Amino acid sequence: MLLWTAIHGSHGIAAAIPREPIAVQIAAGAGVSVFLFRRFLTFLGTLVGASVVVFLVLEVLPGDPALIMLGTEAQADTLAALRKKLGLERPPLERYFDWIGGLVTGSLGMSHTYSVPVANLILERLQVTVPLAAMAITLSTALALALGLYAAARHNRPGDYGVMAFAQLGIAIPGFWFAILLVLLFAVVLGWFSAGGFPGWGDGFWPGFKSLILPASALALAQAAILSRVTRSSVLEVMREDYVRTARAKGLTRRRTLIRHVLRNALIPVVTIMGLQLSNLLTGTIIIESVFHLPGLGRLVFQAISQRDLPVVKDVVVLFAAMVVAINFLVDMLYAAIDPRLRLHDD
Amino acid sequence: MRAKLSIIAALTLLAGVGAAQTRDTLVIGFQQEPTGLDPTLDSTAAIETIVAQNIVETLVQMDERGQVKPALATGWTITADGLTYAFKIRDNRKFHNGRKLDSSDVKFSFERAMAPDSTNPNKRIFANIATVATPSPTEVVLTLKTPDSLLLFNLTNAKAGVWAKETVETNKVTPVGSGPYKFGRRVTGDRIVLVRNDDHPDAKSVRLREVSYKFIQDPNASVAALLSGDLDAFPNMPAPEMLKQFERNAQFKVAVGTTEGEVILAIHNGKAPFNDVRVRRAIAHAIDRKALIEGAMFGYGTPIGSHFPPHNPNYVDLTGMYPLDLAKAKALLAEAGHPNGFEASLKLPPFPYARRSGEVIASQLGAIGIKIKIEPVEWAQWIGPVFRESQFDLTIVAHVQPYDLDNYTKQPYYYNYNSPDFTKLWGEILQATDPAKQGELFKRAQRKVAEDAVNGFLFQLPQLGVYRAGLEGYWLSSPGAAAPLAQLRWTR
């Protein structure tokens, strides 16, 4: 909620940065190795926390995996036989440590319902979800930077209003609905794309890439809308700085000032929001994958939850947690890359 | 001569082009994606639909009308006491791995399903079999513990399919049977592809070389996939409101058939106030089936008055037993000690027919003072707490097993009906060897559960299919869950 108000308030961008850039912490005295070690501990702590929470939730959630597989006609003895086969009768603590042990040694266990190793399932699905998220974030960032910069340059003029109207619309339109509109136009009416599905990468790059274009656009719209607003406010803020006036005064063109001085300094809030968006994208794919019936990670976990395929749910949730923590780490690293003042001098 | 030859060659080429224009592939859309493909491990209906009669063969199979027909067995004899079934097995079948199928495979498959550690979801259909004998490679003899007139019917299920011993462990991923289609490949989350089994004796009459099942959960997405040409058929549309646009479209045919699914308002008969038959009859008098079918199903569906499908030859129409009569319903409630009605919860599983019917039923029961609290539950919370543990007042669900009136004999069962009279009647049905007598008994059984108003009997679930024009040979109705591919063909 804090984030949301920050995005919508035009001058409240500073509040959208939830934490100190890491380089600041580094500069404050701690060495790189200590910092990395601390980060690693946070990473581990988050994963352990996520594993305990998901395990407990699945323990108390009603729903017996054996019963769901065997259905309404199953006899008591058949159910007992299947529970035994799936190892559901063992004490919870034993099952928890078995699972964690497996994660540590890299063996993720077998899916109850698919009867294939969970690792294979996840790897298969990542081939859809990762390219989809990457395409969406590339598209939304390119669009947002261009629009945000343009709007700031045309501050309070028709171009600015146009971009802001687009941004309002993009935030207001739910992604799944926009997805349906895209399908109706490009698949049903024009016939340029298929309405959904994923042919796999086996038939070459283009068929797979093509099937992800509409879903990535649907995912990118809302992200681009939010990000273009952030870019615009951030650029406007930086444009008021003294050094911008200096740059203009020494004779740099407006365009060069914008690109060389303003944009770079305006990027930190943008990168923060991008990091948050990347985490959102991973979960946002669940809905978009359903509209375009793409066999991605989101649909895998959705189906696994409804069928109580516990090994799959547990592993995917921990993977999601790991990805989010990793993205946050990357964002911290990016701050340092963008802002030389935050870089550690180790020469 | 040379000119003649080239004309012939040209004609042959043309003919070849002409033949190639008739498509020999098909893409079918399903809502539910089965995780595995072994029906002996998982009860998911989609598995049965993909595998039965296509990949695996059974001793006997069902036709579109629900009649039992020869399949792997060319014929059978039943002894007069109804205890011994002798089947003659075809000599010309091979499994998809090339090995010849014989009676020992039947014995293996049945004994595997009957074993103590069996995880067959329909193990109960084998419960009555005492022994499986194989006097010769083409003969199988089943000896029963007690007569069972529904045995042949039950053996049409893919859960009683004949499997190869050497491949049963991998059937979940790559099922091997002896049917006219074999497993081709799978893109998990997207599609399953079956290809024609050219070694099958009937392969010449099988037109489609390759059939793909694509899985699309969202009804809007499935409509778009049909319109854009990604799909050729969607045999079971979950959203009846989507059909109108296809009825007006010349490129498609809408096929309305029926299923074995009786949609009932299940009532917890063991719990006050529903343990009073007057309360249950009051509910029956308050249900307006016509309005329900209009409101929840857009007019698709046949009203039922008992737990029996209208397409069955032994069906008796009992929808008039409790005519819509709110005054009478209120009087019955008052007589039972609830002049001001009462509160009850209605748990709804995630199927569109159940969720939509639930809204209509809640308002209809509200009219006689029964205040309904609707609780949507996911399937896992339905099959466990509601179905297995009877934690509910009212719920709506379709019972899709053929001849599932036998559920009314089960103790315990989620709606907790307990009638020794009905159990005795069902015993007579199982022992009846004369079809006419058995038919009479079926009618008595339907009347009995209707008189006791065990549940609210709502409507027979329709099968709403959309097919691309030019495709022929599909079944309008699903008597079991099978949907055979072998007779499908494109006419243009």
mmCIF file of N, CA and C in Angstrom, chain B residues 90-166:
data_model
loop_
_atom_site.group_PDB
_atom_site.id
_atom_site.type_symbol
_atom_site.label_atom_id
_atom_site.label_comp_id
_atom_site.label_asym_id
_atom_site.label_seq_id
_atom_site.Cartn_x
_atom_site.Cartn_y
_atom_site.Cartn_z
ATOM 1 N N ARG B 90 -10.190 -62.397 -28.504
ATOM 2 C CA ARG B 90 -9.687 -62.278 -29.874
ATOM 3 C C ARG B 90 -8.233 -62.739 -29.964
ATOM 4 N N ASP B 91 -7.921 -63.327 -31.108
ATOM 5 C CA ASP B 91 -6.587 -63.897 -31.309
ATOM 6 C C ASP B 91 -5.670 -62.942 -32.085
ATOM 7 N N ASN B 92 -6.193 -61.767 -32.454
ATOM 8 C CA ASN B 92 -5.446 -60.924 -33.400
ATOM 9 C C ASN B 92 -4.963 -59.600 -32.805
ATOM 10 N N ARG B 93 -4.825 -59.561 -31.474
ATOM 11 C CA ARG B 93 -4.425 -58.290 -30.870
ATOM 12 C C ARG B 93 -2.975 -58.304 -30.416
ATOM 13 N N LYS B 94 -2.329 -57.157 -30.672
ATOM 14 C CA LYS B 94 -0.964 -56.978 -30.163
ATOM 15 C C LYS B 94 -0.927 -55.710 -29.329
ATOM 16 N N PHE B 95 -0.125 -55.727 -28.277
ATOM 17 C CA PHE B 95 0.100 -54.492 -27.535
ATOM 18 C C PHE B 95 0.934 -53.542 -28.396
ATOM 19 N N HIS B 96 0.968 -52.277 -28.024
ATOM 20 C CA HIS B 96 1.725 -51.294 -28.809
ATOM 21 C C HIS B 96 3.227 -51.565 -28.781
ATOM 22 N N ASN B 97 3.670 -52.417 -27.845
ATOM 23 C CA ASN B 97 5.100 -52.765 -27.841
ATOM 24 C C ASN B 97 5.384 -53.978 -28.729
ATOM 25 N N GLY B 98 4.348 -54.470 -29.429
ATOM 26 C CA GLY B 98 4.549 -55.542 -30.390
ATOM 27 C C GLY B 98 4.233 -56.932 -29.877
ATOM 28 N N ARG B 99 4.032 -57.063 -28.563
ATOM 29 C CA ARG B 99 3.776 -58.396 -28.033
ATOM 30 C C ARG B 99 2.297 -58.764 -28.191
ATOM 31 N N LYS B 100 2.059 -60.062 -28.454
ATOM 32 C CA LYS B 100 0.696 -60.545 -28.654
ATOM 33 C C LYS B 100 -0.063 -60.541 -27.320
ATOM 34 N N LEU B 101 -1.332 -60.163 -27.379
ATOM 35 C CA LEU B 101 -2.174 -60.143 -26.180
ATOM 36 C C LEU B 101 -2.902 -61.474 -26.073
ATOM 37 N N ASP B 102 -2.894 -62.091 -24.864
ATOM 38 C CA ASP B 102 -3.703 -63.305 -24.676
ATOM 39 C C ASP B 102 -4.375 -63.293 -23.311
ATOM 40 N N SER B 103 -5.019 -64.402 -22.987
ATOM 41 C CA SER B 103 -5.843 -64.441 -21.778
ATOM 42 C C SER B 103 -5.031 -64.183 -20.503
ATOM 43 N N SER B 104 -3.719 -64.495 -20.541
ATOM 44 C CA SER B 104 -2.931 -64.282 -19.324
ATOM 45 C C SER B 104 -2.831 -62.794 -18.987
ATOM 46 N N ASP B 105 -2.944 -61.932 -20.016
ATOM 47 C CA ASP B 105 -2.896 -60.492 -19.754
ATOM 48 C C ASP B 105 -4.180 -60.018 -19.064
ATOM 49 N N VAL B 106 -5.299 -60.673 -19.405
ATOM 50 C CA VAL B 106 -6.560 -60.350 -18.726
ATOM 51 C C VAL B 106 -6.435 -60.735 -17.255
ATOM 52 N N LYS B 107 -5.920 -61.953 -17.037
ATOM 53 C CA LYS B 107 -5.765 -62.451 -15.665
ATOM 54 C C LYS B 107 -4.853 -61.509 -14.878
ATOM 55 N N PHE B 108 -3.718 -61.150 -15.494
ATOM 56 C CA PHE B 108 -2.777 -60.255 -14.809
ATOM 57 C C PHE B 108 -3.454 -58.925 -14.450
ATOM 58 N N SER B 109 -4.155 -58.324 -15.439
ATOM 59 C CA SER B 109 -4.746 -56.999 -15.212
ATOM 60 C C SER B 109 -5.807 -57.042 -14.118
ATOM 61 N N PHE B 110 -6.654 -58.068 -14.146
ATOM 62 C CA PHE B 110 -7.726 -58.148 -13.152
ATOM 63 C C PHE B 110 -7.156 -58.442 -11.761
ATOM 64 N N GLU B 111 -6.193 -59.362 -11.692
ATOM 65 C CA GLU B 111 -5.647 -59.715 -10.376
ATOM 66 C C GLU B 111 -4.845 -58.554 -9.785
ATOM 67 N N ARG B 112 -4.248 -57.751 -10.662
ATOM 68 C CA ARG B 112 -3.538 -56.562 -10.179
ATOM 69 C C ARG B 112 -4.533 -55.593 -9.548
ATOM 70 N N ALA B 113 -5.696 -55.448 -10.178
ATOM 71 C CA ALA B 113 -6.705 -54.532 -9.648
ATOM 72 C C ALA B 113 -7.324 -55.052 -8.350
ATOM 73 N N MET B 114 -7.321 -56.407 -8.185
ATOM 74 C CA MET B 114 -7.963 -56.998 -7.013
ATOM 75 C C MET B 114 -7.006 -57.145 -5.833
ATOM 76 N N ALA B 115 -5.686 -57.012 -6.082
ATOM 77 C CA ALA B 115 -4.673 -57.299 -5.057
ATOM 78 C C ALA B 115 -4.832 -56.402 -3.829
ATOM 79 N N PRO B 116 -4.344 -56.887 -2.669
ATOM 80 C CA PRO B 116 -4.470 -56.096 -1.438
ATOM 81 C C PRO B 116 -3.816 -54.714 -1.553
ATOM 82 N N ASP B 117 -2.691 -54.624 -2.282
ATOM 83 C CA ASP B 117 -2.026 -53.325 -2.368
ATOM 84 C C ASP B 117 -2.448 -52.559 -3.623
ATOM 85 N N SER B 118 -3.554 -52.968 -4.233
ATOM 86 C CA SER B 118 -4.033 -52.289 -5.437
ATOM 87 C C SER B 118 -4.443 -50.850 -5.128
ATOM 88 N N THR B 119 -4.138 -49.948 -6.061
ATOM 89 C CA THR B 119 -4.604 -48.569 -5.890
ATOM 90 C C THR B 119 -5.587 -48.223 -7.004
ATOM 91 N N ASN B 120 -6.300 -49.218 -7.504
ATOM 92 C CA ASN B 120 -7.286 -48.976 -8.559
ATOM 93 C C ASN B 120 -8.484 -48.207 -7.988
ATOM 94 N N PRO B 121 -8.800 -47.058 -8.580
ATOM 95 C CA PRO B 121 -9.893 -46.243 -8.031
ATOM 96 C C PRO B 121 -11.244 -46.971 -8.060
ATOM 97 N N ASN B 122 -11.415 -47.910 -8.970
ATOM 98 C CA ASN B 122 -12.672 -48.658 -9.033
ATOM 99 C C ASN B 122 -12.494 -50.102 -8.582
ATOM 100 N N LYS B 123 -11.674 -50.289 -7.555
ATOM 101 C CA LYS B 123 -11.411 -51.642 -7.087
ATOM 102 C C LYS B 123 -12.712 -52.374 -6.756
ATOM 103 N N ARG B 124 -13.728 -51.614 -6.361
ATOM 104 C CA ARG B 124 -14.968 -52.254 -5.920
ATOM 105 C C ARG B 124 -15.664 -53.041 -7.041
ATOM 106 N N ILE B 125 -15.392 -52.709 -8.318
ATOM 107 C CA ILE B 125 -16.073 -53.478 -9.359
ATOM 108 C C ILE B 125 -15.508 -54.894 -9.456
ATOM 109 N N PHE B 126 -14.343 -55.106 -8.845
ATOM 110 C CA PHE B 126 -13.755 -56.447 -8.850
ATOM 111 C C PHE B 126 -14.047 -57.209 -7.560
ATOM 112 N N ALA B 127 -14.668 -56.535 -6.603
ATOM 113 C CA ALA B 127 -14.820 -57.109 -5.264
ATOM 114 C C ALA B 127 -15.574 -58.430 -5.289
ATOM 115 N N ASN B 128 -16.420 -58.579 -6.280
ATOM 116 C CA ASN B 128 -17.288 -59.751 -6.322
ATOM 117 C C ASN B 128 -16.688 -60.907 -7.116
ATOM 118 N N ILE B 129 -15.486 -60.686 -7.691
ATOM 119 C CA ILE B 129 -14.869 -61.745 -8.490
ATOM 120 C C ILE B 129 -14.055 -62.648 -7.567
ATOM 121 N N ALA B 130 -14.356 -63.959 -7.590
ATOM 122 C CA ALA B 130 -13.622 -64.889 -6.726
ATOM 123 C C ALA B 130 -12.340 -65.338 -7.416
ATOM 124 N N THR B 131 -12.442 -65.801 -8.676
ATOM 125 C CA THR B 131 -11.246 -66.267 -9.374
ATOM 126 C C THR B 131 -11.270 -65.847 -10.839
ATOM 127 N N VAL B 132 -10.062 -65.729 -11.407
ATOM 128 C CA VAL B 132 -9.912 -65.473 -12.838
ATOM 129 C C VAL B 132 -9.125 -66.661 -13.399
ATOM 130 N N ALA B 133 -9.769 -67.477 -14.248
ATOM 131 C CA ALA B 133 -9.088 -68.661 -14.782
ATOM 132 C C ALA B 133 -8.847 -68.478 -16.275
ATOM 133 N N THR B 134 -7.766 -69.132 -16.789
ATOM 134 C CA THR B 134 -7.440 -69.033 -18.212
ATOM 135 C C THR B 134 -7.226 -70.433 -18.782
ATOM 136 N N PRO B 135 -8.321 -71.112 -19.142
ATOM 137 C CA PRO B 135 -8.215 -72.477 -19.662
ATOM 138 C C PRO B 135 -7.360 -72.546 -20.923
ATOM 139 N N SER B 136 -7.337 -71.489 -21.736
ATOM 140 C CA SER B 136 -6.511 -71.469 -22.944
ATOM 141 C C SER B 136 -6.137 -70.023 -23.231
ATOM 142 N N PRO B 137 -5.199 -69.764 -24.163
ATOM 143 C CA PRO B 137 -4.803 -68.384 -24.444
ATOM 144 C C PRO B 137 -5.954 -67.510 -24.944
ATOM 145 N N THR B 138 -7.046 -68.122 -25.400
ATOM 146 C CA THR B 138 -8.154 -67.312 -25.899
ATOM 147 C C THR B 138 -9.407 -67.435 -25.039
ATOM 148 N N GLU B 139 -9.247 -67.959 -23.831
ATOM 149 C CA GLU B 139 -10.423 -68.105 -22.964
ATOM 150 C C GLU B 139 -10.140 -67.560 -21.571
ATOM 151 N N VAL B 140 -11.126 -66.801 -21.052
ATOM 152 C CA VAL B 140 -11.035 -66.305 -19.672
ATOM 153 C C VAL B 140 -12.336 -66.657 -18.974
ATOM 154 N N VAL B 141 -12.237 -67.216 -17.768
ATOM 155 C CA VAL B 141 -13.439 -67.570 -17.023
ATOM 156 C C VAL B 141 -13.426 -66.846 -15.677
ATOM 157 N N LEU B 142 -14.449 -66.009 -15.452
ATOM 158 C CA LEU B 142 -14.578 -65.314 -14.172
ATOM 159 C C LEU B 142 -15.596 -66.050 -13.312
ATOM 160 N N THR B 143 -15.221 -66.340 -12.067
ATOM 161 C CA THR B 143 -16.168 -66.939 -11.136
ATOM 162 C C THR B 143 -16.500 -65.902 -10.070
ATOM 163 N N LEU B 144 -17.811 -65.675 -9.878
ATOM 164 C CA LEU B 144 -18.233 -64.638 -8.942
ATOM 165 C C LEU B 144 -18.597 -65.231 -7.591
ATOM 166 N N LYS B 145 -18.589 -64.365 -6.568
ATOM 167 C CA LYS B 145 -19.007 -64.805 -5.233
ATOM 168 C C LYS B 145 -20.536 -64.808 -5.165
ATOM 169 N N THR B 146 -21.164 -63.766 -5.694
ATOM 170 C CA THR B 146 -22.629 -63.693 -5.755
ATOM 171 C C THR B 146 -22.993 -63.161 -7.137
ATOM 172 N N PRO B 147 -24.219 -63.416 -7.599
ATOM 173 C CA PRO B 147 -24.594 -62.931 -8.933
ATOM 174 C C PRO B 147 -24.487 -61.409 -9.006
ATOM 175 N N ASP B 148 -24.087 -60.888 -10.183
ATOM 176 C CA ASP B 148 -23.906 -59.447 -10.342
ATOM 177 C C ASP B 148 -24.305 -59.075 -11.763
ATOM 178 N N SER B 149 -25.567 -58.634 -11.909
ATOM 179 C CA SER B 149 -26.076 -58.380 -13.253
ATOM 180 C C SER B 149 -25.439 -57.130 -13.874
ATOM 181 N N LEU B 150 -24.691 -56.342 -13.098
ATOM 182 C CA LEU B 150 -24.055 -55.150 -13.661
ATOM 183 C C LEU B 150 -22.581 -55.379 -13.987
ATOM 184 N N LEU B 151 -22.105 -56.638 -13.818
ATOM 185 C CA LEU B 151 -20.678 -56.913 -14.009
ATOM 186 C C LEU B 151 -20.189 -56.502 -15.404
ATOM 187 N N LEU B 152 -20.888 -56.968 -16.445
ATOM 188 C CA LEU B 152 -20.433 -56.665 -17.815
ATOM 189 C C LEU B 152 -20.361 -55.166 -18.026
ATOM 190 N N PHE B 153 -21.379 -54.497 -17.516
ATOM 191 C CA PHE B 153 -21.439 -53.058 -17.628
ATOM 192 C C PHE B 153 -20.202 -52.417 -16.994
ATOM 193 N N ASN B 154 -19.838 -52.894 -15.806
ATOM 194 C CA ASN B 154 -18.680 -52.337 -15.102
ATOM 195 C C ASN B 154 -17.360 -52.643 -15.816
ATOM 196 N N LEU B 155 -17.322 -53.776 -16.529
ATOM 197 C CA LEU B 155 -16.073 -54.157 -17.197
ATOM 198 C C LEU B 155 -15.794 -53.331 -18.450
ATOM 199 N N THR B 156 -16.712 -52.434 -18.820
ATOM 200 C CA THR B 156 -16.457 -51.574 -19.979
ATOM 201 C C THR B 156 -15.520 -50.426 -19.619
ATOM 202 N N ASN B 157 -15.315 -50.225 -18.327
ATOM 203 C CA ASN B 157 -14.501 -49.129 -17.821
ATOM 204 C C ASN B 157 -13.015 -49.360 -18.092
ATOM 205 N N ALA B 158 -12.288 -48.308 -18.436
ATOM 206 C CA ALA B 158 -10.848 -48.470 -18.696
ATOM 207 C C ALA B 158 -10.088 -48.919 -17.455
ATOM 208 N N LYS B 159 -10.700 -48.754 -16.280
ATOM 209 C CA LYS B 159 -10.053 -49.234 -15.050
ATOM 210 C C LYS B 159 -10.049 -50.753 -15.030
ATOM 211 N N ALA B 160 -10.873 -51.373 -15.905
ATOM 212 C CA ALA B 160 -10.845 -52.817 -16.082
ATOM 213 C C ALA B 160 -10.210 -53.141 -17.438
ATOM 214 N N GLY B 161 -9.338 -52.293 -17.919
ATOM 215 C CA GLY B 161 -8.674 -52.494 -19.201
ATOM 216 C C GLY B 161 -7.653 -53.620 -19.129
ATOM 217 N N VAL B 162 -7.253 -54.103 -20.306
ATOM 218 C CA VAL B 162 -6.256 -55.179 -20.353
ATOM 219 C C VAL B 162 -4.904 -54.562 -20.700
ATOM 220 N N TRP B 163 -3.974 -54.685 -19.758
ATOM 221 C CA TRP B 163 -2.675 -54.037 -19.876
ATOM 222 C C TRP B 163 -1.570 -55.069 -19.995
ATOM 223 N N ALA B 164 -0.438 -54.628 -20.536
ATOM 224 C CA ALA B 164 0.716 -55.518 -20.645
ATOM 225 C C ALA B 164 1.519 -55.452 -19.354
ATOM 226 N N LYS B 165 1.849 -56.628 -18.835
ATOM 227 C CA LYS B 165 2.540 -56.721 -17.559
ATOM 228 C C LYS B 165 3.850 -55.924 -17.555
ATOM 229 N N GLU B 166 4.571 -55.996 -18.690
ATOM 230 C CA GLU B 166 5.916 -55.418 -18.708
ATOM 231 C C GLU B 166 5.907 -53.890 -18.750
#
